Coordinates of C-alpha atoms in Angstrom, one line a residue:
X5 CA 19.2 -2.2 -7.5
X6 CA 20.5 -3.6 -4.2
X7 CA 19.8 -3.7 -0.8
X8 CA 21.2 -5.0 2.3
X9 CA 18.2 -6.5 5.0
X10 CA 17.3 -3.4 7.2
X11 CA 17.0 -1.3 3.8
X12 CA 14.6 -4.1 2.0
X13 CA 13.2 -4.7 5.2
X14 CA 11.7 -0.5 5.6
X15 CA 11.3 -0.6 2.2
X16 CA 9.1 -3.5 2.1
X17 CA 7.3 -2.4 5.2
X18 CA 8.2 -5.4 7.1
X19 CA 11.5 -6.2 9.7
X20 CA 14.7 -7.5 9.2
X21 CA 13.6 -10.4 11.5
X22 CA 10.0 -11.3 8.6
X23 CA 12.5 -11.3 6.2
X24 CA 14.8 -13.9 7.5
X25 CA 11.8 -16.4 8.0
X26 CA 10.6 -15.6 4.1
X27 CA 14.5 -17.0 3.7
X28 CA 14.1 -20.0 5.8
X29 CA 10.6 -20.4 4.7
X30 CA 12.6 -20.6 1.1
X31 CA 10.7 -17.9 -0.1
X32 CA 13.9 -15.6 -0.3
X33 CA 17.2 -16.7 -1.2
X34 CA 19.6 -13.8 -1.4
X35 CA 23.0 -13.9 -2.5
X36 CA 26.0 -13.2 0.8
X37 CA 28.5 -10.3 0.5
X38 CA 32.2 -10.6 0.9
X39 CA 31.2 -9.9 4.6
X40 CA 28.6 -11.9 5.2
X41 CA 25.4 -9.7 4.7
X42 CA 22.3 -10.8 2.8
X43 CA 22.6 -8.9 -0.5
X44 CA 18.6 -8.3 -2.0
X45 CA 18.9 -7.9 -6.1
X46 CA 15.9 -6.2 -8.0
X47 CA 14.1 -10.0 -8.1
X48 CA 14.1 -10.6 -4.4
X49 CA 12.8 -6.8 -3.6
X50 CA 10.0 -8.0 -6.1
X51 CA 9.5 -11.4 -4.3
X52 CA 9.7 -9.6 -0.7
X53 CA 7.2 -7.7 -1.7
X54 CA 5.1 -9.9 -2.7
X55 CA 5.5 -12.2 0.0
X56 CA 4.3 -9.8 2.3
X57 CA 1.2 -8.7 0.3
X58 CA 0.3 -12.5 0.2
X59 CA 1.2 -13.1 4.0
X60 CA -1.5 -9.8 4.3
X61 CA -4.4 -11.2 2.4
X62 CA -3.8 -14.4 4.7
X63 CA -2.4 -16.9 3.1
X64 CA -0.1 -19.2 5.1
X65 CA 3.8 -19.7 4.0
X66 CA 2.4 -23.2 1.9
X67 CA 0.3 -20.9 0.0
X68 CA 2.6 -18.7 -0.5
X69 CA 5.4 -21.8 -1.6
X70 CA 2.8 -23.2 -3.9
X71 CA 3.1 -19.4 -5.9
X72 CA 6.8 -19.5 -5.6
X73 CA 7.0 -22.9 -7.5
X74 CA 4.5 -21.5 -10.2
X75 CA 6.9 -18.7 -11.2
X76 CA 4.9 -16.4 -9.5
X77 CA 6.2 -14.6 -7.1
X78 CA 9.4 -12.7 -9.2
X79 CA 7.2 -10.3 -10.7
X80 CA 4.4 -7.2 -9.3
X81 CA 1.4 -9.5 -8.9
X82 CA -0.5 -7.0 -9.8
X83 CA 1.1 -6.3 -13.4
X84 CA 2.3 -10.2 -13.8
X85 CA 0.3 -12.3 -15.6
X86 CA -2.2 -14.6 -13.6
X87 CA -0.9 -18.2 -12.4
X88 CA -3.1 -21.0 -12.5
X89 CA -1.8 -22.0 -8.7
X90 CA -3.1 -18.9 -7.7
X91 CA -6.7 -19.4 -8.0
X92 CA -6.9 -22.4 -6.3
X93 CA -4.9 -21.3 -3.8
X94 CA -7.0 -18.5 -2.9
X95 CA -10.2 -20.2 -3.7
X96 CA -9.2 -22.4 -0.6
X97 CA -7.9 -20.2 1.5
X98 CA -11.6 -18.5 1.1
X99 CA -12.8 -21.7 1.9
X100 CA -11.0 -21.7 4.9
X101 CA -11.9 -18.2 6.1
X102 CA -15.5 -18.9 5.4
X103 CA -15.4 -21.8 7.5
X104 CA -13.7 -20.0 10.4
X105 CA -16.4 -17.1 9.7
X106 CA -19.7 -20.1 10.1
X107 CA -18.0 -21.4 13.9
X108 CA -17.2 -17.6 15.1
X109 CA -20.9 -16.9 14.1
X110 CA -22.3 -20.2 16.1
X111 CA -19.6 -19.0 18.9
X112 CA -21.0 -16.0 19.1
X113 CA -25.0 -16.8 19.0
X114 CA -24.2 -19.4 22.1
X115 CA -22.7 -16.8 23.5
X116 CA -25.3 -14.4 23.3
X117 CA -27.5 -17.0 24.7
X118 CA -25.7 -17.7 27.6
X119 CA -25.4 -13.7 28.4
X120 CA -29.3 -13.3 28.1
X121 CA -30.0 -16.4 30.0
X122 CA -27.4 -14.9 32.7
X123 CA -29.1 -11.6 32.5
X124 CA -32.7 -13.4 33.3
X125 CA -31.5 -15.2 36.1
X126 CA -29.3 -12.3 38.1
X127 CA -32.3 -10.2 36.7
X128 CA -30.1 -7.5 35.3
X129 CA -31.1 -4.8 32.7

């Protein structure tokens, strides 16, 4: 199976413009035509593919490197076998979002605050 960008890119889900960052990210590296065009074998479709679905969950493109040196981004992650660099990997980028979660939540009560305290003095309902 081959496919030039736009095709990969609908097939994906993504644009042509995603997959040239995954490229010089060094997440894809497909092969060049006689004329120039990116040319997508069977194992950068799987990577592309899993790129995005990792890009989705959140992870950053250093995540997403760190699963690419483990070997495991060239097959389904769903059907591969797990990688040890992927727990840890998501384990912190859980970390991460949790901690983002904790300052929205303090955000928001101050904010909350503030709008009652604004409400009691302009004595609006």
């Amino acid at each position: 199976m081959q496919m030039l960008i736009g095709e990969l890119a609908e097939y994906v889900g993504t644009s042509p413009r995603s997959l040239r960052h995954y490229e010089q990210q060094g997440l894809l590296s497909p092969e060049r035509g006689a004329n120039g065009y990116r040319v997508y074998d069977e194992t950068d479709v799987i990577r592309a593919v899993n790129v995005k679905e990792l890009f989705d969950a959140g992870l950053t493109s250093a995540d997403v490197r760190q699963y690419l040196v483990a070997g495991c981004l060239d097959q389904p992650l769903m059907a591969a076998p797990r990688c040890s660099a992927e727990l840890e990997t998501v384990r912190q980028r859980l970390a991460s979002v949790d901690e983002l979660i904790g300052r929205l939540e303090r955000t928001r009560e101050r904010l909350v605050e503030r709008s009652r305290g604004l409400e009691d003095e302009l004595d609006v309902g």
